[in-house]
PDB file of C-alpha atoms in Angstrom:
ATOM      1  CA  MET A 611      -9.884  -8.868 -11.464  1.00  0.00           C
ATOM      2  CA  PRO A 612      -7.299  -8.817 -13.943  1.00  0.00           C
ATOM      3  CA  ALA A 613      -7.672  -6.592 -15.895  1.00  0.00           C
ATOM      4  CA  ASN A 614      -6.141  -7.008 -19.980  1.00  0.00           C
ATOM      5  CA  GLY A 615      -4.512  -9.780 -18.673  1.00  0.00           C
ATOM      6  CA  GLN A 616      -2.452  -8.938 -15.540  1.00  0.00           C
ATOM      7  CA  ILE A 617      -3.538 -10.198 -11.949  1.00  0.00           C
ATOM      8  CA  GLY A 618      -3.406  -6.571  -9.377  1.00  0.00           C
ATOM      9  CA  SER A 619      -4.176  -4.198 -13.249  1.00  0.00           C
ATOM     10  CA  GLY A 620      -1.184  -4.143 -13.016  1.00  0.00           C
ATOM     11  CA  VAL A 621       0.536  -2.478  -9.742  1.00  0.00           C
ATOM     12  CA  LYS A 622       3.889  -3.624  -8.775  1.00  0.00           C
ATOM     13  CA  ILE A 623       4.121  -3.373  -4.855  1.00  0.00           C
ATOM     14  CA  ALA A 624       8.305  -3.887  -2.996  1.00  0.00           C
ATOM     15  CA  TYR A 625       9.557  -3.879   0.172  1.00  0.00           C
ATOM     16  CA  SER A 626      13.026  -2.567   1.621  1.00  0.00           C
ATOM     17  CA  LEU A 627      14.618  -3.261   5.088  1.00  0.00           C
ATOM     18  CA  ASP A 628      17.508  -0.809   3.909  1.00  0.00           C
ATOM     19  CA  ALA A 629      16.946   2.810   4.732  1.00  0.00           C
ATOM     20  CA  SER A 630      18.486   4.145   1.646  1.00  0.00           C
ATOM     21  CA  PRO A 631      19.764   3.694  -1.155  1.00  0.00           C
ATOM     22  CA  GLN A 632      16.609   0.802  -1.065  1.00  0.00           C
ATOM     23  CA  THR A 633      17.033  -2.881  -2.009  1.00  0.00           C
ATOM     24  CA  TRP A 634      13.246  -3.935  -3.675  1.00  0.00           C
ATOM     25  CA  THR A 635      12.476  -7.224  -3.078  1.00  0.00           C
ATOM     26  CA  ALA A 636       8.901  -7.006  -5.665  1.00  0.00           C
ATOM     27  CA  VAL A 637       6.171  -8.908  -3.930  1.00  0.00           C
ATOM     28  CA  PRO A 638       4.704 -11.399  -6.666  1.00  0.00           C
ATOM     29  CA  GLU A 639       1.511 -12.809  -7.677  1.00  0.00           C
ATOM     30  CA  ILE A 640      -0.282  -9.786  -6.245  1.00  0.00           C
ATOM     31  CA  PHE A 641      -4.558 -10.168  -6.885  1.00  0.00           C
ATOM     32  CA  ASP A 642      -6.137  -7.859  -5.813  1.00  0.00           C
ATOM     33  CA  VAL A 643      -5.017  -4.343  -3.974  1.00  0.00           C
ATOM     34  CA  THR A 644      -8.138  -3.399  -2.372  1.00  0.00           C
ATOM     35  CA  GLN A 645      -6.657  -0.208  -0.246  1.00  0.00           C
ATOM     36  CA  LEU A 646      -3.691   1.981  -1.252  1.00  0.00           C
ATOM     37  CA  PRO A 647      -1.768   4.599   1.778  1.00  0.00           C
ATOM     38  CA  ASN A 648      -3.627   8.088   0.385  1.00  0.00           C
ATOM     39  CA  ARG A 649      -3.666  10.736   3.320  1.00  0.00           C
ATOM     40  CA  ILE A 650      -7.155  11.383   4.650  1.00  0.00           C
ATOM     41  CA  ARG A 651      -8.095  14.342   5.932  1.00  0.00           C
ATOM     42  CA  ASP A 652      -9.954  15.213   9.505  1.00  0.00           C
ATOM     43  CA  ARG A 653     -11.399  18.678   9.795  1.00  0.00           C
ATOM     44  CA  VAL A 654     -11.562  21.176  12.505  1.00  0.00           C
ATOM     45  CA  GLU A 655     -14.182  23.563  13.210  1.00  0.00           C
ATOM     46  CA  THR A 656     -13.370  26.825  13.115  1.00  0.00           C
ATOM     47  CA  THR A 657     -17.222  28.890  13.374  1.00  0.00           C
ATOM     48  CA  ILE A 658     -16.712  32.099  14.452  1.00  0.00           C
ATOM     49  CA  HIS A 659     -20.625  32.375  16.100  1.00  0.00           C
ATOM     50  CA  GLY A 660     -22.326  34.831  15.203  1.00  0.00           C
ATOM     51  CA  THR A 661     -20.979  35.939  11.406  1.00  0.00           C
ATOM     52  CA  THR A 662     -22.624  32.701   9.949  1.00  0.00           C
ATOM     53  CA  ALA A 663     -25.519  30.034  10.270  1.00  0.00           C
ATOM     54  CA  ASP A 664     -23.810  27.806   8.613  1.00  0.00           C
ATOM     55  CA  ARG A 665     -20.403  26.598  10.342  1.00  0.00           C
ATOM     56  CA  THR A 666     -16.824  26.564   8.571  1.00  0.00           C
ATOM     57  CA  TYR A 667     -14.039  23.572   8.715  1.00  0.00           C
ATOM     58  CA  ILE A 668      -9.688  23.876   7.917  1.00  0.00           C
ATOM     59  CA  PRO A 669      -7.988  20.865   7.184  1.00  0.00           C
ATOM     60  CA  GLY A 670      -6.509  19.791   9.924  1.00  0.00           C
ATOM     61  CA  LEU A 671      -3.743  16.489  10.616  1.00  0.00           C
ATOM     62  CA  SER A 672      -4.092  13.468   8.561  1.00  0.00           C
ATOM     63  CA  ASP A 673      -4.143  10.436   9.408  1.00  0.00           C
ATOM     64  CA  VAL A 674      -2.900   7.358   6.440  1.00  0.00           C
ATOM     65  CA  GLU A 675      -4.772   4.574   5.312  1.00  0.00           C
ATOM     66  CA  ASP A 676      -3.846   1.508   5.543  1.00  0.00           C
ATOM     67  CA  LEU A 677      -2.228  -0.719   2.139  1.00  0.00           C
ATOM     68  CA  VAL A 678      -4.076  -3.893   1.692  1.00  0.00           C
ATOM     69  CA  PHE A 679      -3.467  -6.706  -0.392  1.00  0.00           C
ATOM     70  CA  VAL A 680      -3.891 -10.265  -1.578  1.00  0.00           C
ATOM     71  CA  CYS A 681      -1.904 -12.640  -3.334  1.00  0.00           C
ATOM     72  CA  ARG A 682      -1.885 -15.912  -4.098  1.00  0.00           C
ATOM     73  CA  ALA A 683      -0.749 -17.533  -1.741  1.00  0.00           C
ATOM     74  CA  ASN A 684       2.794 -19.466  -1.637  1.00  0.00           C
ATOM     75  CA  LEU A 685       4.188 -20.185   0.906  1.00  0.00           C
ATOM     76  CA  ASP A 686       6.820 -22.051   0.998  1.00  0.00           C
ATOM     77  CA  ALA A 687       9.928 -21.944   3.001  1.00  0.00           C
ATOM     78  CA  GLY A 688      11.793 -19.550   2.011  1.00  0.00           C
ATOM     79  CA  SER A 689       9.076 -17.592   0.244  1.00  0.00           C
ATOM     80  CA  VAL A 690       8.517 -13.668  -0.438  1.00  0.00           C
ATOM     81  CA  HIS A 691       4.847 -13.862   1.537  1.00  0.00           C
ATOM     82  CA  SER A 692       6.404 -16.971   3.992  1.00  0.00           C
ATOM     83  CA  THR A 693       9.068 -14.111   4.821  1.00  0.00           C
ATOM     84  CA  LEU A 694       6.306 -11.317   5.036  1.00  0.00           C
ATOM     85  CA  ARG A 695       4.447 -13.483   7.723  1.00  0.00           C
ATOM     86  CA  GLY A 696       8.164 -13.758   9.589  1.00  0.00           C
ATOM     87  CA  TYR A 697       8.073  -9.256  10.148  1.00  0.00           C
ATOM     88  CA  GLN A 698       4.502  -9.504  11.218  1.00  0.00           C
ATOM     89  CA  ASN A 699       6.001 -11.495  13.589  1.00  0.00           C
ATOM     90  CA  SER A 700       9.372  -9.750  14.914  1.00  0.00           C
ATOM     91  CA  GLN A 701       6.717  -6.537  13.785  1.00  0.00           C
ATOM     92  CA  THR A 702      10.294  -5.253  11.030  1.00  0.00           C
ATOM     93  CA  THR A 703       9.688  -2.047   9.980  1.00  0.00           C
ATOM     94  CA  LEU A 704       9.911  -1.895   6.093  1.00  0.00           C
ATOM     95  CA  TRP A 705       9.794   0.747   3.383  1.00  0.00           C
ATOM     96  CA  MET A 706       7.498  -0.634   1.262  1.00  0.00           C
ATOM     97  CA  ARG A 707       6.842   0.848  -2.502  1.00  0.00           C
ATOM     98  CA  VAL A 708       3.662   0.662  -5.108  1.00  0.00           C
ATOM     99  CA  GLU A 709       3.491   1.755  -8.519  1.00  0.00           C
ATOM    100  CA  VAL A 710       0.172   1.947 -10.185  1.00  0.00           C
ATOM    101  CA  PRO A 711       0.363   2.730 -13.593  1.00  0.00           C
ATOM    102  CA  VAL A 712      -0.766   5.164 -15.407  1.00  0.00           C
ATOM    103  CA  ASP A 713      -1.865   4.954 -18.232  1.00  0.00           C
ATOM    104  CA  VAL A 714      -5.736   3.025 -18.784  1.00  0.00           C
ATOM    105  CA  ASP A 715      -4.328  -0.482 -20.579  1.00  0.00           C
ATOM    106  CA  LEU A 716      -1.227  -0.936 -18.696  1.00  0.00           C
ATOM    107  CA  THR A 717       1.057  -0.775 -21.882  1.00  0.00           C
ATOM    108  CA  THR A 718       2.808   2.740 -19.175  1.00  0.00           C
ATOM    109  CA  THR A 719       6.486   3.391 -18.296  1.00  0.00           C
ATOM    110  CA  THR A 720       5.477   5.371 -15.340  1.00  0.00           C
ATOM    111  CA  TYR A 721       2.780   4.953 -12.338  1.00  0.00           C
ATOM    112  CA  ILE A 722       1.943   6.212  -9.391  1.00  0.00           C
ATOM    113  CA  ALA A 723       4.653   5.865  -6.883  1.00  0.00           C
ATOM    114  CA  TYR A 724       3.209   5.571  -2.740  1.00  0.00           C
ATOM    115  CA  GLN A 725       6.740   4.668  -0.474  1.00  0.00           C
ATOM    116  CA  PHE A 726       6.268   4.662   3.240  1.00  0.00           C
ATOM    117  CA  LYS A 727       7.779   3.089   6.350  1.00  0.00           C
ATOM    118  CA  GLY A 728       5.036   0.249   8.381  1.00  0.00           C
ATOM    119  CA  ARG A 729       5.097  -2.967   9.413  1.00  0.00           C
ATOM    120  CA  ILE A 730       3.126  -5.781   8.786  1.00  0.00           C
ATOM    121  CA  SER A 731      -0.533  -5.956  10.899  1.00  0.00           C
ATOM    122  CA  ALA A 732      -2.420  -8.631   9.397  1.00  0.00           C
ATOM    123  CA  ALA A 733      -1.401 -11.096   6.592  1.00  0.00           C
ATOM    124  CA  PRO A 734      -4.445 -14.111   7.206  1.00  0.00           C
ATOM    125  CA  VAL A 735      -4.168 -17.082   5.133  1.00  0.00           C
ATOM    126  CA  SER A 736      -7.445 -17.859   3.147  1.00  0.00           C
ATOM    127  CA  ALA A 737      -8.449 -21.508   3.051  1.00  0.00           C
ATOM    128  CA  PRO A 738      -8.288 -22.794  -0.387  1.00  0.00           C
ATOM    129  CA  LYS A 739     -11.071 -22.245  -2.867  1.00  0.00           C
ATOM    130  CA  ASP A 740     -11.067 -24.368  -6.370  1.00  0.00           C
ATOM    131  CA  ASP A 741      -7.229 -25.191  -5.726  1.00  0.00           C
ATOM    132  CA  LEU A 742      -6.843 -20.957  -4.105  1.00  0.00           C
ATOM    133  CA  LYS A 743      -5.134 -20.744  -1.888  1.00  0.00           C
ATOM    134  CA  THR A 744      -5.045 -16.421  -0.801  1.00  0.00           C
ATOM    135  CA  ILE A 745      -3.366 -14.673   1.037  1.00  0.00           C
ATOM    136  CA  GLU A 746      -4.239 -10.912   2.178  1.00  0.00           C
ATOM    137  CA  PHE A 747      -1.522  -8.714   4.507  1.00  0.00           C
ATOM    138  CA  THR A 748      -2.485  -4.837   5.473  1.00  0.00           C
ATOM    139  CA  ILE A 749      -0.100  -2.779   5.614  1.00  0.00           C
ATOM    140  CA  LEU A 750       0.232  -0.100   8.807  1.00  0.00           C
ATOM    141  CA  HIS A 751       1.992   2.898   7.685  1.00  0.00           C
ATOM    142  CA  GLU A 752       4.562   4.243  10.978  1.00  0.00           C
ATOM    143  CA  SER A 753       5.932   7.139   9.039  1.00  0.00           C
ATOM    144  CA  ASP A 754       7.452   8.716   6.057  1.00  0.00           C
ATOM    145  CA  LEU A 755       4.401   8.840   2.773  1.00  0.00           C
ATOM    146  CA  PHE A 756       5.298  10.933  -0.166  1.00  0.00           C
ATOM    147  CA  ILE A 757       3.730  10.271  -2.732  1.00  0.00           C
ATOM    148  CA  GLN A 758       5.549  10.623  -7.301  1.00  0.00           C
ATOM    149  CA  ASP A 759       3.599  11.343 -10.054  1.00  0.00           C
ATOM    150  CA  GLU A 760       4.700   9.725 -12.969  1.00  0.00           C
ATOM    151  CA  MET A 761       7.492   7.875 -11.767  1.00  0.00           C
ATOM    152  CA  ALA A 762      10.136   6.080 -14.099  1.00  0.00           C
ATOM    153  CA  SER A 763       9.912   1.935 -11.950  1.00  0.00           C
ATOM    154  CA  ALA A 764      12.145   1.340  -9.184  1.00  0.00           C
ATOM    155  CA  PHE A 765      12.052  -2.416  -9.555  1.00  0.00           C
TER     156      PHE A 765
END
């Protein structure tokens, strides 16, 4: 649901084909971001039998969750959404950047930034409902995730 009249609650998403420096292309009409690419660590059991009745653990390797977001679909030739679907078909590796506003009131100029390399694993288009056609992008993490707090916008 839009917060303070901003679709996507002020979250910005962009992609780049460039390694460094990136030239970002913003993804327009973000309606909802349902999952961010956070690290989720599994756990490794370290229990030594005979010393305790409880199992003990340490953090293990991490998985990075997919980035999932929904846009108001614009599938005209040459549109960003159409271009992203083309990258899905060709399995092109993209640099992705997500900027989440720091301030609750969305007047922020600083963001929590997620940046990583990934590929589009799904981009289904919904049938129009109440004149709203949407597209849900799922970006699979490939490598190089870094998360930065209180960053200025890069695009």
